[in-house]
Amino acid sequence: MICPHCRESVGRRERHGHRCSRCRRPFALDPKVEPGRLHDLKFRELVAKGTGGGLRITVEQLYWLNERRLYGFPGPKEHRAHLAIGAVAAVCAVAAGSVAAGIDSEAWFLFLGFCAAAAATRAVRDFHRAWRTRAGAPLHPRLTPTWFQYLVIDRWREVYLRLPDGLLQHPPPDPKPGTVKARAVLLCELPSVAGFLRANEFAERHQVLLVDELANVPAALPVAVLRDLSLSALARTVAVRAALPGRRVVDCGLLPRAVFEPAKAVRLRDRTGSPAPAALAASPGWQRLTGRERDWLTAGWYSPLIAMPPSKLFALAEKAVQRALADPTTAAETRRRAQRIGFLTWPQALPAPRPTANAPQARPADGAR
């Protein structure tokens, strides 16, 4: 790795005790020791990536940025490569073991036995990676947020005493008193996402009221709901609509089709899937989903909103405000006009004109009169 202080390459034996043997200064992270596979320069690069555009991010968002980096979103090419390497290693393990079993020399027996064990270990590892990178496989986090806090964040504070600029340990928990009249309400019952938006003064920038509880939603304002992608989150949106009768409530969360492969989205799964609640199954939004999307949700799949890259999450919140402020009558009229003129519809063949009595008759192909 590269020492963050002297910028010299430091081997594993030259950085004992998290200290560079060249400049004798301590560093925080060693990728060969911590399971997060981060070193100090990579940590700063990850923070700079998340805070692009002047954003401020939370430790939980940095955790998911690192998990996305470790996962890498492998495709079919990587899956086939792991299968091929695992198959070759398995064949080598069987061959070496067979030869070792029938040899009389003790030295060759030990050597071939070691080769067979090494090849078998490599085969198991690659078959396991092939299983984890199969099509439709969920992401398995390397670390939990608690261990990321303990092994990475606390260690960084111990060495550097403070976090890099733009990275927040505790985002603002409560909204600031607004000085501008709000045009809409952004309801986000996810504390981590709401804290990220408050840290970046989202409400002041877009003249909205950001609330994290349904009881704090004021009257006479359109409401945009920002939620996770899960069965329970969709059911909660239906409950919010029922609790605000006569109000404009816009569901601004993601749909399953937005995270299907090949989208680079965090897809997690709770094996204890459950059927859709009756109130959700009867809602028009649930009926508009495709069968694949409904099956995906009832099978326990979900995608947390905080796992999105910060810039995309901020853009999603901005789009939510735009949808809440859009005139519903104008949008509906635009859709009706588009349907009348056939906008974005497959062109249909025009019917052939019917011959009339005065229309000239077509001549035969052979030229007969």
Coordinates of C-alpha atoms in Angstrom, one line a residue:
M1 CA 0.0 0.0 0.0
I2 CA 1.0 3.7 -0.3
C3 CA 1.7 5.5 2.9
P4 CA -0.7 8.5 3.2
H5 CA 2.1 10.7 4.7
C6 CA 5.3 10.1 2.7
R7 CA 3.5 8.6 -0.4
E8 CA 6.0 5.7 -0.5
S9 CA 5.1 2.1 -1.3
V10 CA 5.1 0.2 2.0
G11 CA 5.2 -3.6 2.1
R12 CA 3.2 -5.7 4.5
R13 CA 6.3 -6.3 6.7
E14 CA 7.1 -2.6 6.7
R15 CA 3.9 -1.4 8.3
H16 CA 3.7 -3.4 11.5
G17 CA 1.4 -1.9 14.1
H18 CA -0.3 0.5 11.7
R19 CA 2.9 2.6 11.4
C20 CA 5.0 3.3 8.3
S21 CA 8.6 2.0 8.7
R22 CA 9.9 4.9 6.4
C23 CA 8.4 8.0 8.0
R24 CA 7.5 6.4 11.3
R25 CA 4.1 8.1 11.3
P26 CA 0.9 6.1 12.1
F27 CA -1.9 5.5 9.6
A28 CA -5.5 4.4 10.3
L29 CA -6.4 1.6 7.9
D30 CA -4.6 -1.4 6.6
P31 CA -6.4 -3.3 3.7
K32 CA -4.8 -6.6 4.7
V33 CA -6.1 -6.4 8.2
E34 CA -9.5 -4.7 8.1
P35 CA -12.3 -6.6 6.3
G36 CA -13.4 -3.3 4.8
R37 CA -10.3 -3.5 2.6
L38 CA -9.7 0.2 2.9
H39 CA -6.5 2.2 3.3
D40 CA -6.2 5.9 4.2
L41 CA -6.0 7.1 0.6
K42 CA -8.8 4.9 -0.6
F43 CA -10.9 6.1 2.4
R44 CA -10.4 9.7 1.3
E45 CA -11.2 8.9 -2.3
L46 CA -14.4 7.2 -1.3
V47 CA -15.4 10.3 0.8
A48 CA -14.6 12.6 -2.1
K49 CA -16.7 10.4 -4.5
G50 CA -19.7 10.6 -2.2
T51 CA -19.4 14.3 -1.5
G52 CA -19.1 15.3 -5.2
G53 CA -21.1 18.4 -6.1
G54 CA -20.7 19.9 -2.6
L55 CA -22.9 17.3 -0.8
R56 CA -22.4 16.2 2.8
I57 CA -22.9 12.5 3.5
T58 CA -23.4 10.4 6.6
V59 CA -21.3 7.5 7.9
E60 CA -24.1 5.1 6.9
Q61 CA -23.9 6.3 3.3
L62 CA -20.1 5.9 3.3
Y63 CA -20.7 2.3 4.5
W64 CA -22.9 1.5 1.6
L65 CA -20.5 3.2 -0.8
N66 CA -17.8 0.9 0.4
E67 CA -20.1 -2.2 0.2
R68 CA -20.9 -1.2 -3.4
R69 CA -17.2 -0.9 -4.1
L70 CA -16.4 -4.4 -2.6
Y71 CA -19.3 -6.0 -4.5
G72 CA -18.4 -4.5 -7.8
F73 CA -21.7 -5.7 -9.4
P74 CA -20.2 -8.6 -11.3
G75 CA -21.8 -9.7 -14.6
P76 CA -22.1 -13.0 -16.5
K77 CA -18.5 -12.8 -17.6
E78 CA -17.2 -12.9 -14.0
H79 CA -19.7 -15.6 -13.1
R80 CA -18.5 -17.9 -16.0
A81 CA -14.8 -17.2 -15.1
H82 CA -15.3 -18.3 -11.5
L83 CA -17.1 -21.5 -12.8
A84 CA -14.3 -22.3 -15.2
I85 CA -11.5 -21.7 -12.7
G86 CA -13.4 -23.7 -10.1
A87 CA -13.9 -26.6 -12.5
V88 CA -10.2 -26.7 -13.5
A89 CA -9.1 -26.5 -9.9
A90 CA -11.5 -29.4 -9.0
V91 CA -10.1 -31.6 -11.8
C92 CA -6.5 -30.8 -10.6
A93 CA -7.4 -31.7 -7.0
V94 CA -8.9 -35.0 -8.0
A95 CA -6.0 -35.9 -10.3
A96 CA -3.3 -34.9 -7.7
G97 CA -5.2 -36.9 -5.0
S98 CA -5.5 -40.0 -7.2
V99 CA -1.8 -40.0 -8.0
A100 CA -0.8 -39.4 -4.4
A101 CA -3.0 -42.3 -3.3
G102 CA -1.1 -44.8 -5.5
I103 CA 2.5 -43.6 -5.0
D104 CA 5.0 -45.2 -2.6
S105 CA 7.4 -42.2 -2.1
E106 CA 6.6 -40.3 1.1
A107 CA 8.0 -37.1 -0.3
W108 CA 5.9 -37.2 -3.4
F109 CA 2.9 -38.2 -1.4
L110 CA 3.2 -35.1 0.8
F111 CA 3.9 -32.9 -2.2
L112 CA 0.9 -34.1 -4.2
G113 CA -1.3 -34.2 -1.2
F114 CA -0.4 -30.5 -0.6
C115 CA -1.2 -29.7 -4.2
A116 CA -4.5 -31.5 -4.0
A117 CA -5.5 -29.6 -0.9
A118 CA -4.5 -26.3 -2.4
A119 CA -6.5 -27.0 -5.6
A120 CA -9.5 -28.2 -3.6
T121 CA -9.4 -25.0 -1.6
R122 CA -9.3 -22.9 -4.7
A123 CA -12.2 -24.8 -6.3
V124 CA -14.4 -24.3 -3.2
R125 CA -13.6 -20.6 -3.2
D126 CA -14.3 -20.1 -6.9
F127 CA -17.5 -22.1 -6.8
H128 CA -18.6 -20.0 -3.8
R129 CA -17.9 -16.8 -5.7
A130 CA -19.7 -18.2 -8.7
W131 CA -22.7 -18.8 -6.5
R132 CA -22.6 -15.3 -5.1
T133 CA -22.3 -13.7 -8.6
R134 CA -25.0 -15.7 -10.2
A135 CA -27.8 -13.9 -12.0
G136 CA -30.3 -12.4 -9.5
A137 CA -28.2 -13.1 -6.5
P138 CA -28.6 -10.7 -3.6
L139 CA -25.8 -8.6 -2.2
H140 CA -24.2 -10.0 0.9
P141 CA -22.5 -7.2 2.9
R142 CA -19.0 -7.9 4.0
L143 CA -19.4 -5.8 7.2
T144 CA -22.3 -4.7 9.3
P145 CA -22.7 -0.9 9.9
T146 CA -21.8 -1.5 13.6
W147 CA -18.5 -3.2 12.7
F148 CA -17.8 -0.5 10.0
Q149 CA -18.2 2.1 12.7
Y150 CA -15.9 0.3 15.1
L151 CA -13.2 -0.9 12.7
V152 CA -13.1 2.0 10.3
I153 CA -14.6 5.2 11.6
D154 CA -13.5 4.9 15.2
R155 CA -10.0 3.9 14.1
W156 CA -9.9 7.0 11.8
R157 CA -10.9 9.3 14.6
E158 CA -8.2 7.7 16.8
V159 CA -5.4 8.6 14.4
Y160 CA -6.7 11.8 12.7
L161 CA -9.0 13.1 15.5
R162 CA -11.6 14.2 13.0
L163 CA -13.5 12.9 10.0
P164 CA -12.7 14.3 6.5
D165 CA -14.7 17.3 5.3
G166 CA -18.1 16.5 4.1
L167 CA -18.5 13.3 6.2
L168 CA -20.9 13.6 9.1
Q169 CA -21.1 11.3 12.1
H170 CA -24.5 12.6 13.3
P171 CA -26.6 14.5 10.8
P172 CA -29.1 17.2 12.0
P173 CA -31.9 15.2 13.7
D174 CA -34.6 17.9 13.7
P175 CA -35.7 20.3 11.0
K176 CA -34.7 23.9 11.3
P177 CA -37.4 26.5 11.5
G178 CA -38.2 27.5 7.9
T179 CA -38.0 31.1 6.9
V180 CA -39.6 30.6 3.4
K181 CA -43.2 29.6 2.8
A182 CA -43.3 25.9 1.9
R183 CA -44.8 24.9 -1.4
A184 CA -45.1 21.2 -0.7
V185 CA -44.4 18.5 2.0
L186 CA -41.7 15.8 1.6
L187 CA -42.6 13.0 3.9
C188 CA -39.6 10.7 4.5
E189 CA -40.0 8.3 7.4
L190 CA -36.4 7.1 7.0
P191 CA -34.3 8.9 9.6
S192 CA -31.0 8.3 7.7
V193 CA -32.3 9.7 4.4
A194 CA -34.1 12.6 6.2
G195 CA -30.8 13.4 8.0
F196 CA -28.9 13.4 4.7
L197 CA -31.4 15.8 3.2
R198 CA -31.3 18.1 6.2
A199 CA -27.5 18.2 6.2
N200 CA -27.6 19.5 2.7
E201 CA -30.4 22.0 3.4
F202 CA -32.7 20.4 1.0
A203 CA -35.9 22.0 2.4
E204 CA -34.4 25.5 2.2
R205 CA -33.2 25.0 -1.4
H206 CA -36.5 23.8 -2.7
Q207 CA -39.0 25.6 -0.4
V208 CA -40.5 22.4 1.0
L209 CA -41.3 21.2 4.4
L210 CA -39.3 18.0 5.2
V211 CA -41.0 15.9 7.8
D212 CA -40.3 12.3 9.1
E213 CA -43.6 11.6 10.7
L214 CA -47.1 11.5 9.3
A215 CA -48.5 13.4 12.3
N216 CA -46.3 16.4 11.4
V217 CA -47.8 16.8 7.9
P218 CA -49.6 20.1 7.7
A219 CA -52.9 20.7 5.9
A220 CA -53.5 22.2 2.4
L221 CA -50.1 21.2 0.9
P222 CA -49.3 18.4 -1.6
V223 CA -47.4 15.6 -0.2
A224 CA -44.5 13.6 -1.8
V225 CA -43.6 10.3 -0.1
L226 CA -40.0 9.2 -0.2
R227 CA -39.7 5.5 0.8
D228 CA -37.6 2.4 0.6
L229 CA -38.3 -0.3 -2.1
S230 CA -40.0 -3.1 -0.2
L231 CA -43.4 -4.7 0.4
S232 CA -43.8 -3.0 3.8
A233 CA -42.9 0.4 2.4
L234 CA -45.5 0.2 -0.4
A235 CA -48.1 -0.9 2.1
R236 CA -47.1 2.1 4.3
T237 CA -47.6 4.5 1.3
V238 CA -51.2 3.1 0.9
A239 CA -51.8 3.8 4.6
V240 CA -50.5 7.4 4.2
R241 CA -52.9 8.0 1.4
A242 CA -55.8 6.6 3.5
A243 CA -54.8 8.9 6.4
L244 CA -54.8 12.0 4.1
P245 CA -58.2 11.8 2.3
G246 CA -58.7 14.5 -0.3
R247 CA -55.0 15.4 -0.4
R248 CA -52.6 15.1 -3.3
V249 CA -50.2 12.3 -2.2
V250 CA -47.5 11.3 -4.7
D251 CA -45.5 8.1 -4.3
C252 CA -42.0 9.0 -5.3
G253 CA -40.2 5.8 -4.3
L254 CA -38.5 3.5 -6.7
L255 CA -40.2 0.6 -8.5
P256 CA -38.8 -2.9 -8.8
R257 CA -38.1 -2.4 -12.5
A258 CA -35.6 0.4 -11.6
V259 CA -33.4 -2.0 -9.7
F260 CA -33.6 -5.1 -11.8
E261 CA -30.4 -6.3 -13.5
P262 CA -28.4 -4.9 -15.1
A263 CA -29.0 -1.8 -12.9
K264 CA -26.2 -1.3 -10.3
A265 CA -28.6 -1.2 -7.4
V266 CA -28.3 -2.8 -3.9
R267 CA -30.7 -5.8 -3.9
L268 CA -31.2 -7.5 -0.6
R269 CA -33.4 -10.4 0.4
D270 CA -35.3 -11.4 3.5
R271 CA -36.0 -15.1 3.1
T272 CA -39.2 -14.9 5.2
G273 CA -41.3 -13.5 2.3
S274 CA -44.9 -12.8 2.8
P275 CA -48.0 -12.1 0.6
A276 CA -49.1 -8.5 -0.1
P277 CA -51.4 -7.1 2.5
A278 CA -55.1 -6.8 1.5
A279 CA -55.0 -3.0 1.4
L280 CA -51.9 -3.0 -0.8
A281 CA -53.2 -5.7 -3.2
A282 CA -56.4 -3.7 -3.8
S283 CA -54.5 -0.4 -4.6
P284 CA -54.2 0.8 -8.2
G285 CA -50.4 1.2 -7.8
W286 CA -50.0 -2.5 -7.0
Q287 CA -52.2 -3.5 -9.9
R288 CA -50.0 -1.4 -12.3
L289 CA -46.9 -3.5 -11.4
T290 CA -46.1 -6.4 -13.6
G291 CA -46.3 -9.9 -12.4
R292 CA -42.5 -10.2 -12.1
E293 CA -42.4 -7.1 -9.9
R294 CA -45.1 -8.3 -7.6
D295 CA -43.4 -11.7 -7.3
W296 CA -40.1 -10.0 -6.6
L297 CA -41.6 -8.1 -3.7
T298 CA -43.6 -10.9 -2.2
A299 CA -40.4 -13.1 -2.3
G300 CA -38.8 -10.8 0.3
W301 CA -36.6 -8.7 -2.0
Y302 CA -36.0 -5.1 -1.1
S303 CA -33.6 -2.2 -1.8
P304 CA -32.9 0.4 0.9
L305 CA -33.0 4.0 -0.3
I306 CA -29.9 5.0 1.8
A307 CA -27.8 2.5 -0.3
M308 CA -28.2 4.7 -3.4
P309 CA -25.2 6.9 -4.3
P310 CA -25.7 10.3 -2.6
S311 CA -25.9 12.3 -5.8
K312 CA -28.6 10.0 -7.2
L313 CA -30.5 10.0 -3.9
F314 CA -30.5 13.8 -3.9
A315 CA -31.7 13.9 -7.5
L316 CA -34.5 11.5 -6.6
A317 CA -35.6 13.8 -3.8
E318 CA -35.6 16.8 -6.2
K319 CA -37.7 14.8 -8.7
A320 CA -40.1 14.0 -5.9
V321 CA -40.6 17.7 -5.2
Q322 CA -41.2 18.4 -8.9
R323 CA -43.8 15.7 -9.1
A324 CA -45.6 17.0 -6.0
L325 CA -45.7 20.5 -7.4
A326 CA -46.8 19.5 -10.9
D327 CA -50.4 20.4 -11.8
P328 CA -52.3 17.1 -12.0
T329 CA -54.9 18.4 -14.5
T330 CA -52.2 19.6 -16.8
A331 CA -50.3 16.3 -16.6
A332 CA -53.5 14.3 -17.3
E333 CA -54.4 16.5 -20.3
T334 CA -50.9 16.1 -21.7
R335 CA -51.2 12.3 -21.5
R336 CA -54.6 12.4 -23.2
R337 CA -53.3 14.6 -26.0
A338 CA -50.3 12.2 -26.5
Q339 CA -52.6 9.2 -26.7
R340 CA -54.8 11.0 -29.3
I341 CA -51.9 11.7 -31.6
G342 CA -50.3 8.3 -30.9
F343 CA -47.2 9.6 -29.2
L344 CA -44.8 6.8 -28.3
T345 CA -47.2 4.1 -29.6
W346 CA -46.4 1.4 -32.2
P347 CA -47.6 2.6 -35.6
Q348 CA -50.6 0.7 -37.1
A349 CA -51.0 -0.1 -40.8
L350 CA -53.5 2.0 -42.6
P351 CA -56.6 0.1 -44.0
A352 CA -56.6 -0.3 -47.8
P353 CA -59.1 2.1 -49.5
R354 CA -62.3 0.5 -50.8
P355 CA -62.8 0.6 -54.6
T356 CA -65.8 2.8 -55.8
A357 CA -68.0 2.4 -58.9
N358 CA -66.3 5.3 -60.8
A359 CA -62.7 4.3 -59.8
P360 CA -60.6 3.0 -62.7
Q361 CA -60.0 -0.7 -62.6
A362 CA -56.5 -2.1 -62.4
R363 CA -55.2 -3.7 -65.6
P364 CA -54.3 -7.4 -65.6
A365 CA -50.7 -8.2 -65.2
D366 CA -50.4 -9.9 -68.6
G367 CA -51.5 -6.8 -70.5
A368 CA -54.9 -8.3 -71.7
R369 CA -57.6 -5.7 -72.5

